[in-house]
Tab-separated table of C-alpha atoms in Angstrom:
chain	number	residue	atom	x	y	z
A	169	MET	CA	0.000	0.000	0.000
A	170	GLU	CA	1.392	3.318	-0.942
A	171	GLY	CA	1.511	5.276	2.265
A	172	GLY	CA	-0.627	8.172	3.277
A	173	GLU	CA	-4.186	8.701	4.369
A	174	GLY	CA	-6.235	6.404	2.235
A	175	ARG	CA	-9.566	7.967	2.873
A	176	ASP	CA	-8.278	11.373	1.967
A	177	GLU	CA	-6.703	10.138	-1.176
A	178	GLU	CA	-10.078	9.088	-2.321
A	179	GLN	CA	-11.005	12.712	-2.172
A	180	ASP	CA	-7.840	13.672	-3.926
A	181	GLY	CA	-8.674	11.210	-6.622
A	182	MET	CA	-11.740	13.295	-7.392
A	183	SER	CA	-11.068	15.195	-10.501
A	184	VAL	CA	-11.676	18.904	-10.081
A	185	HIS	CA	-12.943	19.749	-13.498
A	186	SER	CA	-15.616	17.208	-13.937
A	187	PRO	CA	-18.365	16.359	-14.399
A	188	CYS	CA	-19.905	19.783	-14.888
A	189	ASN	CA	-17.407	20.847	-17.446
A	190	ALA	CA	-19.327	19.477	-20.386
A	191	PRO	CA	-18.402	20.568	-23.883
A	192	PRO	CA	-19.880	23.933	-24.951
A	193	SER	CA	-23.512	23.322	-25.531
A	194	SER	CA	-25.409	24.127	-28.597
A	195	ALA	CA	-29.125	23.570	-28.604
A	196	SER	CA	-28.753	20.266	-30.337
A	197	SER	CA	-26.443	18.839	-27.753
A	198	LEU	CA	-28.751	19.685	-24.909
A	199	ARG	CA	-30.395	16.303	-24.943
A	200	LYS	CA	-27.109	14.593	-25.113
A	201	GLU	CA	-25.949	16.567	-22.133
A	202	GLN	CA	-28.948	15.505	-20.145
A	203	SER	CA	-28.304	11.889	-20.872
A	204	GLN	CA	-24.719	12.416	-19.788
A	205	VAL	CA	-25.923	13.756	-16.480
A	206	GLU	CA	-28.222	10.804	-16.119
A	207	LEU	CA	-25.343	8.476	-16.870
A	208	GLU	CA	-23.131	10.088	-14.308
A	209	LEU	CA	-25.819	10.064	-11.674
A	210	ARG	CA	-26.381	6.388	-12.188
A	211	LEU	CA	-22.711	5.687	-12.036
A	212	LEU	CA	-22.410	7.469	-8.727
A	213	GLU	CA	-25.317	5.449	-7.475
A	214	ALA	CA	-23.560	2.273	-8.542
A	215	LEU	CA	-20.405	3.344	-6.776
A	216	GLU	CA	-22.281	3.256	-3.496
A	217	ILE	CA	-22.529	-0.487	-3.959
A	218	TYR	CA	-19.183	-1.004	-5.639
A	219	PRO	CA	-16.677	1.337	-4.012
A	220	PRO	CA	-13.976	2.596	-6.370
A	221	ALA	CA	-11.272	1.543	-3.937
A	222	LYS	CA	-12.256	-2.034	-4.638
A	223	LEU	CA	-11.281	-1.521	-8.252
A	224	ARG	CA	-7.700	-1.684	-7.111
A	225	GLY	CA	-7.818	-4.933	-5.210
A	226	ILE	CA	-8.174	-8.628	-5.834
A	227	HIS	CA	-11.899	-8.353	-6.494
A	228	ARG	CA	-11.531	-5.638	-9.119
A	229	HIS	CA	-12.838	-7.688	-12.023
A	230	PHE	CA	-15.973	-8.703	-10.222
A	231	VAL	CA	-16.517	-5.151	-9.011
A	232	LEU	CA	-16.185	-3.924	-12.577
A	233	TYR	CA	-18.576	-6.628	-13.687
A	234	GLY	CA	-21.013	-5.423	-11.039
A	235	LEU	CA	-20.776	-1.884	-12.402
A	236	MET	CA	-21.292	-3.097	-15.958
A	237	GLU	CA	-24.380	-4.975	-14.942
A	238	PHE	CA	-25.736	-2.092	-12.905
A	239	LEU	CA	-25.462	0.283	-15.857
A	240	ARG	CA	-26.778	-2.312	-18.279
A	241	ARG	CA	-29.881	-2.700	-16.179
A	242	SER	CA	-30.301	1.036	-15.707
A	243	PHE	CA	-30.043	1.949	-19.373
A	244	GLY	CA	-31.009	-1.243	-21.136
A	245	ARG	CA	-27.863	-1.355	-23.184
A	246	HIS	CA	-24.501	-2.973	-23.034
A	247	PHE	CA	-21.581	-1.347	-21.256
A	248	SER	CA	-18.157	-2.752	-21.887
A	249	PRO	CA	-15.482	-2.771	-19.195
A	250	SER	CA	-13.700	0.092	-20.926
A	251	ASP	CA	-16.953	2.080	-21.175
A	252	VAL	CA	-17.256	1.872	-17.434
A	253	LEU	CA	-13.631	2.709	-16.816
A	254	GLN	CA	-13.823	5.743	-19.069
A	255	LEU	CA	-16.892	6.921	-17.256
A	256	LEU	CA	-15.173	6.422	-13.938
A	257	ASP	CA	-12.263	8.402	-15.192
A	258	ARG	CA	-14.401	11.528	-15.108
A	259	PHE	CA	-14.590	11.276	-11.345
A	260	TYR	CA	-11.638	9.310	-10.167
A	261	ASP	CA	-8.032	8.862	-10.908
A	262	LEU	CA	-7.984	5.158	-10.300
A	263	GLU	CA	-4.216	5.102	-10.212
A	264	MET	CA	-4.329	7.374	-7.202
A	265	LEU	CA	-6.847	5.348	-5.281
A	266	LYS	CA	-5.540	3.371	-2.407
A	267	PRO	CA	-6.581	-0.265	-2.538
A	268	ASP	CA	-9.286	-1.218	-0.130
A	269	ASP	CA	-7.811	-2.185	3.240
A	270	ASP	CA	-10.112	-5.108	3.674
A	271	ASP	CA	-9.013	-6.571	0.389
A	272	ALA	CA	-5.467	-6.671	1.629
A	273	GLU	CA	-6.621	-8.600	4.650
A	274	ILE	CA	-7.933	-11.605	2.839
A	275	LEU	CA	-5.773	-14.394	1.547
A	276	ASN	CA	-2.908	-13.515	3.813
A	277	GLN	CA	-3.226	-16.527	6.027
A	278	GLU	CA	-2.028	-19.795	4.624
A	279	GLU	CA	-4.448	-22.634	5.061
A	280	ASP	CA	-4.329	-26.112	3.608
A	281	PHE	CA	-7.040	-26.900	1.151
A	282	SER	CA	-9.742	-29.191	2.402
A	283	LEU	CA	-12.866	-30.416	0.722
A	284	PRO	CA	-16.115	-29.716	2.493
A	285	GLN	CA	-17.411	-32.734	4.318
A	286	SER	CA	-20.413	-32.945	2.031
A	287	TYR	CA	-18.186	-34.242	-0.748
A	288	PHE	CA	-17.491	-37.389	1.228
A	289	ILE	CA	-21.007	-38.199	2.203
A	290	LYS	CA	-21.188	-41.290	0.048
A	291	GLU	CA	-18.110	-42.730	1.657
A	292	GLU	CA	-19.361	-42.039	5.112
A	293	SER	CA	-22.805	-43.530	5.012
B	258	MET	CA	-21.567	-16.958	17.405
B	259	GLY	CA	-21.385	-14.011	19.684
B	260	SER	CA	-20.044	-15.418	22.868
B	261	SER	CA	-16.798	-15.168	24.637
B	262	LYS	CA	-13.940	-16.119	22.508
B	263	ASP	CA	-10.847	-17.911	23.509
B	264	ASP	CA	-7.929	-16.117	22.149
B	265	SER	CA	-4.809	-17.484	20.666
B	266	ALA	CA	-3.121	-20.376	22.315
B	267	THR	CA	-0.306	-18.203	23.442
B	268	ASP	CA	-2.480	-16.418	25.876
B	269	GLY	CA	-2.184	-17.293	29.503
B	270	ASP	CA	-5.472	-19.004	29.797
B	271	ASN	CA	-5.918	-20.186	33.321
B	272	SER	CA	-9.576	-21.020	33.207
B	273	SER	CA	-9.299	-24.749	33.047
B	274	GLY	CA	-6.026	-26.283	33.982
B	275	ASP	CA	-6.969	-29.913	34.178
B	276	LEU	CA	-7.926	-32.276	31.478
B	277	PRO	CA	-11.516	-33.237	31.939
B	278	ASP	CA	-11.269	-36.988	32.064
B	279	SER	CA	-14.946	-37.351	31.431
B	280	ASN	CA	-14.223	-36.442	27.857
B	281	SER	CA	-13.885	-39.435	25.632
B	282	GLY	CA	-10.307	-38.882	24.609
B	283	LEU	CA	-8.556	-36.282	22.559
B	284	PHE	CA	-9.323	-34.814	19.212
B	285	SER	CA	-6.904	-35.226	16.398
B	286	GLU	CA	-5.853	-32.910	13.626
B	287	GLY	CA	-8.153	-33.140	10.676
B	288	GLU	CA	-10.938	-34.581	12.754
B	289	LYS	CA	-14.428	-33.381	12.167
B	290	VAL	CA	-15.987	-32.352	15.426
B	291	LEU	CA	-18.844	-30.434	16.901
B	292	ALA	CA	-17.897	-27.210	18.575
B	293	TYR	CA	-19.752	-24.958	20.909
B	294	HIS	CA	-19.675	-21.354	19.920
B	295	GLY	CA	-21.902	-19.263	22.073
B	296	PRO	CA	-25.224	-20.926	22.636
B	297	ARG	CA	-24.978	-23.218	19.641
B	298	ILE	CA	-23.084	-26.160	18.346
B	299	TYR	CA	-21.414	-26.025	14.960
B	300	GLU	CA	-19.704	-28.506	12.730
B	301	ALA	CA	-16.020	-27.827	12.811
B	302	LYS	CA	-12.738	-29.301	11.850
B	303	VAL	CA	-9.676	-29.497	14.029
B	304	GLN	CA	-6.863	-27.869	12.097
B	305	LYS	CA	-4.209	-28.093	14.751
B	306	ALA	CA	-3.929	-29.647	18.146
B	307	GLU	CA	-1.327	-28.512	20.617
B	308	PHE	CA	-0.624	-29.293	24.211
B	309	ARG	CA	0.009	-26.100	26.087
B	310	LYS	CA	-0.032	-25.216	29.732
B	311	LYS	CA	-1.179	-28.652	30.742
B	312	GLU	CA	-4.123	-28.693	28.445
B	313	TRP	CA	-4.957	-29.479	24.883
B	314	ARG	CA	-5.807	-26.575	22.672
B	315	TYR	CA	-7.412	-27.009	19.302
B	316	PHE	CA	-7.434	-24.649	16.377
B	317	VAL	CA	-10.815	-25.186	14.795
B	318	HIS	CA	-12.383	-24.150	11.546
B	319	TYR	CA	-16.156	-23.904	11.500
B	320	LEU	CA	-17.296	-25.728	8.386
B	321	GLY	CA	-19.049	-23.472	5.978
B	322	TRP	CA	-17.890	-20.345	7.745
B	323	ASN	CA	-15.281	-17.891	6.774
B	324	LYS	CA	-11.898	-18.820	8.121
B	325	ASN	CA	-11.817	-15.578	10.005
B	326	TRP	CA	-13.909	-17.368	12.597
B	327	ASP	CA	-11.205	-19.970	13.084
B	328	GLU	CA	-9.963	-19.969	16.628
B	329	TRP	CA	-8.186	-21.796	19.403
B	330	VAL	CA	-10.480	-23.498	21.822
B	331	GLY	CA	-10.145	-25.823	24.753
B	332	MET	CA	-11.546	-29.305	24.732
B	333	ASP	CA	-14.477	-28.199	26.827
B	334	ARG	CA	-15.788	-26.528	23.680
B	335	LEU	CA	-15.558	-29.630	21.525
B	336	MET	CA	-17.490	-32.841	21.133
B	337	LYS	CA	-16.957	-35.903	19.030
B	338	HIS	CA	-18.919	-35.865	15.792
B	339	SER	CA	-21.135	-38.746	16.798
B	340	GLU	CA	-24.727	-39.397	15.972
B	341	GLU	CA	-25.660	-38.740	19.530
B	342	ASN	CA	-23.957	-35.378	19.562
B	343	VAL	CA	-25.465	-34.380	16.253
B	344	LEU	CA	-28.844	-34.978	17.819
B	345	LYS	CA	-27.749	-32.795	20.676
B	346	GLN	CA	-26.818	-30.118	18.198
B	347	GLN	CA	-30.174	-30.357	16.505
B	348	ALA	CA	-32.003	-30.230	19.799
B	349	LEU	CA	-30.088	-27.131	20.718
B	350	ASP	CA	-30.878	-25.541	17.396
B	351	LYS	CA	-34.515	-26.244	17.946
B	352	LYS	CA	-34.386	-24.744	21.363
B	353	GLN	CA	-32.787	-21.652	19.932
B	354	GLY	CA	-35.608	-21.384	17.453
B	355	VAL	CA	-33.600	-22.043	14.365
B	356	ASP	CA	-35.439	-23.182	11.301
B	357	LYS	CA	-34.915	-26.581	9.750
B	358	ASN	CA	-32.046	-25.571	7.568
B	359	PRO	CA	-29.110	-25.034	9.859
B	360	LYS	CA	-27.184	-23.037	7.277
B	361	SER	CA	-29.754	-20.364	6.757
B	362	GLY	CA	-30.556	-20.329	10.419
B	363	ARG	CA	-26.990	-19.723	11.252
B	364	SER	CA	-26.383	-17.114	8.684
B	365	ILE	CA	-29.316	-15.034	9.678
B	366	GLN	CA	-29.324	-15.402	13.389
B	367	ALA	CA	-25.957	-16.373	14.517
B	368	LYS	CA	-23.824	-13.709	12.982
B	369	PRO	CA	-25.526	-10.402	12.983
B	370	LYS	CA	-23.334	-7.390	12.980
B	371	SER	CA	-23.887	-6.745	16.618
B	372	SER	CA	-22.626	-10.089	17.759
B	373	THR	CA	-19.204	-9.418	16.445
B	374	GLU	CA	-19.171	-6.034	17.971
B	375	VAL	CA	-19.977	-7.588	21.273
B	376	LYS	CA	-17.251	-10.071	20.726
B	377	VAL	CA	-14.735	-7.428	19.877
B	378	ASP	CA	-15.662	-5.511	22.975
B	379	LYS	CA	-15.118	-8.569	25.052
B	380	ASP	CA	-11.717	-8.998	23.612
B	381	ASP	CA	-10.957	-5.475	24.570
B	382	THR	CA	-12.045	-5.825	28.131
B	383	LYS	CA	-10.216	-9.069	28.474
B	384	SER	CA	-7.042	-7.287	27.443
B	385	ASN	CA	-4.698	-10.047	28.377
B	386	GLY	CA	-1.830	-8.546	26.541
B	387	VAL	CA	-1.916	-10.774	23.515
B	388	THR	CA	-1.229	-9.223	20.182
B	389	LYS	CA	-4.541	-9.650	18.563
B	390	GLY	CA	-4.894	-6.373	16.794
B	391	LYS	CA	-4.503	-7.984	13.451
B	392	LYS	CA	-7.038	-10.642	14.081
B	393	ARG	CA	-9.565	-8.171	15.317
B	394	LYS	CA	-9.021	-5.974	12.386
B	395	SER	CA	-9.628	-8.734	9.944
B	396	GLU	CA	-12.750	-9.694	11.772
B	397	SER	CA	-14.223	-6.283	11.596
B	398	GLY	CA	-13.181	-6.071	7.996
B	399	VAL	CA	-14.990	-9.233	7.177
B	400	GLU	CA	-17.999	-8.076	9.029
B	401	LYS	CA	-18.199	-4.984	6.939
B	402	ASP	CA	-17.972	-6.751	3.636
B	403	ASN	CA	-19.519	-9.983	4.534
B	404	VAL	CA	-22.686	-8.681	6.023
B	405	SER	CA	-25.120	-10.852	4.192
B	406	LEU	CA	-24.083	-14.436	4.038
B	407	GLU	CA	-27.392	-15.318	2.485
B	408	LYS	CA	-26.429	-13.270	-0.545
B	409	ILE	CA	-23.565	-15.618	-1.168
B	410	VAL	CA	-23.036	-16.991	-4.628
B	411	LYS	CA	-24.016	-20.612	-5.017
B	412	ILE	CA	-22.373	-22.814	-7.558
B	413	GLN	CA	-23.694	-26.310	-7.755
B	414	ILE	CA	-20.745	-28.400	-8.806
B	415	PRO	CA	-21.862	-31.297	-11.030
B	416	SER	CA	-21.465	-34.709	-9.447
B	417	THR	CA	-18.838	-35.941	-11.880
B	418	LEU	CA	-16.695	-32.971	-10.954
B	419	LYS	CA	-17.329	-33.571	-7.276
B	420	LYS	CA	-16.044	-37.043	-7.855
B	421	GLN	CA	-13.042	-35.495	-9.566
B	422	LEU	CA	-12.371	-33.441	-6.463
B	423	VAL	CA	-12.644	-36.442	-4.204
B	424	ASP	CA	-10.284	-38.406	-6.451
B	425	ASP	CA	-7.941	-35.433	-6.393
B	426	TRP	CA	-7.986	-35.505	-2.606
B	427	GLU	CA	-7.404	-39.237	-2.581
B	428	PHE	CA	-4.432	-39.053	-4.928
B	429	ILE	CA	-2.767	-36.337	-2.952
B	430	ALA	CA	-3.780	-36.662	0.651
B	431	GLN	CA	-4.127	-40.436	0.752
B	432	GLN	CA	-1.768	-41.816	-1.855
B	433	ASP	CA	0.903	-39.173	-1.557
B	434	LYS	CA	0.907	-38.425	-5.260
B	435	LEU	CA	1.161	-35.098	-7.026
B	436	VAL	CA	-0.097	-33.395	-10.129
B	437	LYS	CA	2.807	-33.281	-12.507
B	438	LEU	CA	3.659	-29.681	-13.319
B	439	PRO	CA	3.525	-27.719	-15.508
B	440	ARG	CA	0.115	-28.729	-16.711
B	441	SER	CA	-1.170	-28.509	-20.236
B	442	PRO	CA	-3.685	-27.107	-20.741
B	443	ASN	CA	-2.925	-24.691	-17.938
B	444	VAL	CA	-5.470	-22.411	-16.317
B	445	ASP	CA	-4.753	-19.593	-18.766
B	446	ASP	CA	-5.368	-21.987	-21.656
B	447	LEU	CA	-8.595	-23.190	-20.120
B	448	LEU	CA	-9.915	-19.672	-19.670
B	449	THR	CA	-8.964	-18.766	-23.228
B	450	LYS	CA	-10.550	-21.909	-24.598
B	451	TYR	CA	-13.733	-21.106	-22.795
B	452	LEU	CA	-13.801	-17.543	-24.073
B	453	GLU	CA	-13.351	-18.813	-27.615
B	454	TYR	CA	-16.091	-21.340	-27.146
B	455	ARG	CA	-18.384	-18.662	-25.705
B	456	SER	CA	-17.731	-16.118	-28.432
B	457	LYS	CA	-18.332	-18.709	-31.125
B	458	LYS	CA	-21.597	-19.561	-29.496
B	459	ASP	CA	-22.819	-16.061	-28.787
B	460	GLY	CA	-21.215	-14.086	-31.559
B	461	MET	CA	-20.142	-10.982	-29.723
B	462	MET	CA	-20.663	-9.303	-26.375
B	463	THR	CA	-18.406	-11.637	-24.520
B	464	ASP	CA	-16.656	-8.906	-22.618
B	465	SER	CA	-18.667	-9.499	-19.473
B	466	VAL	CA	-17.625	-13.131	-19.661
B	467	GLY	CA	-14.094	-11.920	-20.265
B	468	GLU	CA	-14.242	-9.790	-17.152
B	469	ILE	CA	-15.429	-12.734	-15.096
B	470	LEU	CA	-12.668	-14.920	-16.473
B	471	ASN	CA	-10.124	-12.261	-15.613
B	472	GLY	CA	-11.601	-12.226	-12.159
B	473	LEU	CA	-11.190	-15.982	-11.899
B	474	ARG	CA	-7.576	-15.791	-13.029
B	475	CYS	CA	-6.867	-13.052	-10.542
B	476	TYR	CA	-8.424	-15.074	-7.723
B	477	PHE	CA	-6.613	-18.184	-8.832
B	478	ASP	CA	-3.196	-16.588	-8.844
B	479	LYS	CA	-3.675	-15.049	-5.421
B	480	ALA	CA	-5.531	-17.931	-3.842
B	481	LEU	CA	-3.494	-20.856	-5.115
B	482	PRO	CA	-0.535	-20.648	-2.741
B	483	VAL	CA	-2.690	-19.565	0.162
B	484	ILE	CA	-5.774	-21.749	0.219
B	485	LEU	CA	-5.837	-24.082	-2.779
B	486	LEU	CA	-2.974	-26.423	-1.964
B	487	TYR	CA	-2.965	-29.533	0.111
B	488	LYS	CA	-0.165	-29.645	2.621
B	489	GLN	CA	1.567	-32.283	0.505
B	490	GLU	CA	1.791	-29.907	-2.429
B	491	ARG	CA	3.528	-26.969	-0.836
B	492	GLN	CA	7.051	-28.024	-1.541
B	493	GLN	CA	6.198	-28.723	-5.155
B	494	TYR	CA	4.730	-25.247	-5.422
B	495	HIS	CA	7.949	-23.627	-4.300
B	496	GLU	CA	9.891	-25.669	-6.790
B	497	ALA	CA	7.564	-25.184	-9.720
B	498	VAL	CA	6.524	-21.564	-9.415
B	499	ALA	CA	9.195	-18.949	-9.715
B	500	ASP	CA	8.643	-15.507	-8.315
B	501	ASN	CA	7.608	-13.770	-11.478
B	502	VAL	CA	5.485	-16.573	-12.843
B	503	SER	CA	1.781	-16.743	-12.294
B	504	PRO	CA	0.343	-20.017	-11.015
B	505	SER	CA	-2.291	-19.869	-13.745
B	506	SER	CA	0.408	-20.651	-16.288
B	507	ILE	CA	1.646	-23.694	-14.360
B	508	TYR	CA	-1.361	-25.336	-12.783
B	509	GLY	CA	-4.343	-26.754	-14.588
B	510	ALA	CA	-7.922	-27.869	-14.245
B	511	GLU	CA	-7.335	-29.892	-11.089
B	512	HIS	CA	-6.471	-26.819	-9.092
B	513	LEU	CA	-8.844	-24.507	-10.910
B	514	LEU	CA	-11.695	-26.739	-9.858
B	515	ARG	CA	-10.653	-26.330	-6.237
B	516	LEU	CA	-11.064	-22.594	-6.659
B	517	PHE	CA	-14.753	-23.180	-7.297
B	518	VAL	CA	-15.065	-24.795	-3.899
B	519	LYS	CA	-13.652	-21.627	-2.355
B	520	LEU	CA	-15.296	-19.152	-4.696
B	521	PRO	CA	-18.371	-18.385	-2.591
B	522	GLU	CA	-16.071	-17.449	0.274
B	523	LEU	CA	-14.079	-15.053	-1.891
B	524	LEU	CA	-17.004	-13.482	-3.688
B	525	ALA	CA	-18.700	-12.829	-0.385
B	526	TYR	CA	-16.298	-9.917	0.020
B	527	VAL	CA	-17.845	-8.181	-2.950
B	528	ASN	CA	-21.218	-6.811	-2.141
B	529	ILE	CA	-22.903	-7.871	-5.362
B	530	GLU	CA	-26.553	-7.033	-5.927
B	531	GLU	CA	-28.959	-9.888	-6.141
B	532	GLU	CA	-29.800	-9.617	-9.852
B	533	THR	CA	-26.168	-9.395	-10.791
B	534	LEU	CA	-25.345	-12.252	-8.490
B	535	ILE	CA	-27.847	-14.482	-10.239
B	536	ARG	CA	-26.387	-13.674	-13.631
B	537	LEU	CA	-22.883	-14.170	-12.333
B	538	GLN	CA	-23.921	-17.486	-10.877
B	539	GLN	CA	-25.251	-18.625	-14.238
B	540	LYS	CA	-22.092	-17.588	-15.989
B	541	LEU	CA	-19.874	-19.333	-13.485
B	542	LEU	CA	-22.005	-22.435	-13.720
B	543	ASP	CA	-21.709	-22.371	-17.487
B	544	PHE	CA	-17.965	-22.349	-17.116
B	545	VAL	CA	-18.079	-25.253	-14.685
B	546	LYS	CA	-20.214	-27.178	-17.151
B	547	PHE	CA	-17.643	-26.471	-19.824
B	548	LEU	CA	-15.042	-28.054	-17.588
B	549	GLN	CA	-17.334	-30.986	-17.044
B	550	LYS	CA	-17.975	-31.471	-20.732
B	551	ASN	CA	-14.249	-31.647	-21.334
B	552	GLN	CA	-13.445	-33.474	-18.156
B	553	GLY	CA	-11.673	-36.257	-20.007
B	554	THR	CA	-9.212	-33.943	-21.732
B	555	PHE	CA	-8.771	-31.195	-19.150
B	556	PHE	CA	-8.163	-33.332	-16.093
B	557	LEU	CA	-5.439	-35.830	-15.377
B	558	SER	CA	-6.664	-39.336	-14.785
B	559	ALA	CA	-3.494	-40.407	-13.052
B	560	TYR	CA	-1.231	-38.452	-10.775
B	561	ASP	CA	2.489	-38.620	-10.504
B	562	SER	CA	3.600	-41.046	-7.873
B	563	SER	CA	7.335	-40.796	-8.257
B	564	ARG	CA	7.608	-37.433	-6.541
B	565	GLY	CA	10.822	-37.282	-8.514
B	566	SER	CA	11.047	-33.529	-8.444
B	567	GLU	CA	11.431	-33.615	-4.716
B	568	GLY	CA	14.370	-35.905	-4.853
B	569	SER	CA	13.347	-37.719	-1.752
B	570	SER	CA	11.884	-41.112	-2.141
B	571	LYS	CA	9.619	-41.959	0.688
B	572	GLY	CA	9.622	-45.598	-0.159
B	573	LYS	CA	6.349	-45.090	-1.903
B	574	ASP	CA	7.545	-45.472	-5.418
B	575	ASN	CA	7.371	-49.110	-6.147
C-alpha cells in the first residue's frame, strides 16, 4: 500500500474539473448533455454499492462486472469494461486510489485446502 | 456466534487447567468435530492440536464459515462428531428457534453485525496482553464486507466434478501423489478456450464473460498458494513456481476446480446485488459445465507417484 491517508486520497482522486465541465452546448447537444448527467448520476449510485477503492484490489474484475451490470440494467444497453472505466475516469483517478484495506486482509493466512465434508457423504454412510 | 472467545493459544489461559477426564479422549488434527460457539453447536474441523499449559488446545475451523472465525479453543468446547452429539446439536438448534435448515438459520441469526461487535468488545475488556490487533481488524473487515451471508453466490458443482475433487484428494492426501507440473492445458489456456467457445456460441458481447474470467484468473493466482494447496503440495509449489510466474500458467484444471469450492467465500467480500449475483452465478455455472464437458481432456486421470522432483523417495515409489 502506498503510504498516506487512504480515505483522503479518495477525495484527492476526485477530478476537479468534472463532471460539470461538459463541452460547450449548442441547442442540439442539450439532450445529449442531459443523458450524460443521467449516466453520471447512475454511475455514482452504482459506486455506493461497488466502491472505487475495490477496483484496485483482488476483487476488481468482479466489481467492474457489477458496475457493468448495474449500468446495463439502468439503461437497457450494453456497457463494456472500458466504457465503465472511461466513465469512472471523469470522477476518479484510479491510479491514485488506495486499494481497499479489507481486500489486503484476505488471503494472507495460509491454510491447507480441504474439501467440504459434504463431498465425502457417500463414503461415510 | 457471539459469545466469549478464547484467544490465541499463546495467551495465559488459566480457566481450566486440568484435562476433563470425562471427555472421551482427545481430538486429532483433521478430525471433524462439533464445537460450541456461544449458545450453539457447529460442525467444525480441528486444524491443529497442541498441548500447552497442561491442556490441549485445538485450532478449529467452522465448516461453511469464513476462516476468520477460526480460533483456538479448549476441549471443553468440543465434542466428538457422533450421531448422539449431532442430535444434541439439533435439539439445541430447535431450542434456539432455528429453522430446519441449519445453514440459513446460522447465517441469519448467529452472525448479525452486533454479535461481532460484542465479541470485539469482550476482547478489549479481556485485554490479556496478547497481540490480537490484526485478528480483530480482519474480523471487523470481514464483518463490513460480509454482512449478508445469504447473498452468497451458489455454484452447484456437477457430481462428476465432485467425484473429480474427491479423487484429487485421494491421490494427494491419501496416496501421496502429485499433479505433474507444468500442466497442459494450464489455467490460462482453459480460460482462453472457454472464451473462444463462448464467443463462437454467442457471436459478440463476450466482454462481461471476459471480465469474469479475468476475475477468476486473478483469484486463482492469489488464492493458489494460500488456500488451494494440500499440505503435501507446498514443496512442489515452491519448486515449480518462480517468483515472477503466475500459477495460472503452471497449474491446470485440477487446481482450478478447487477454486470453485472456495469461490463463494471469496465473492462474499464483494457486495454484489442480487440480480447481478444471479447472472454471475449462471455464468460461473456455465464455465463449470464447460469443464465438465471436457473433463476427459482437461483433467489428469493419473497423478504422478514418483515425486521425482522432490528428490526424496519416501519408499512409496514401487
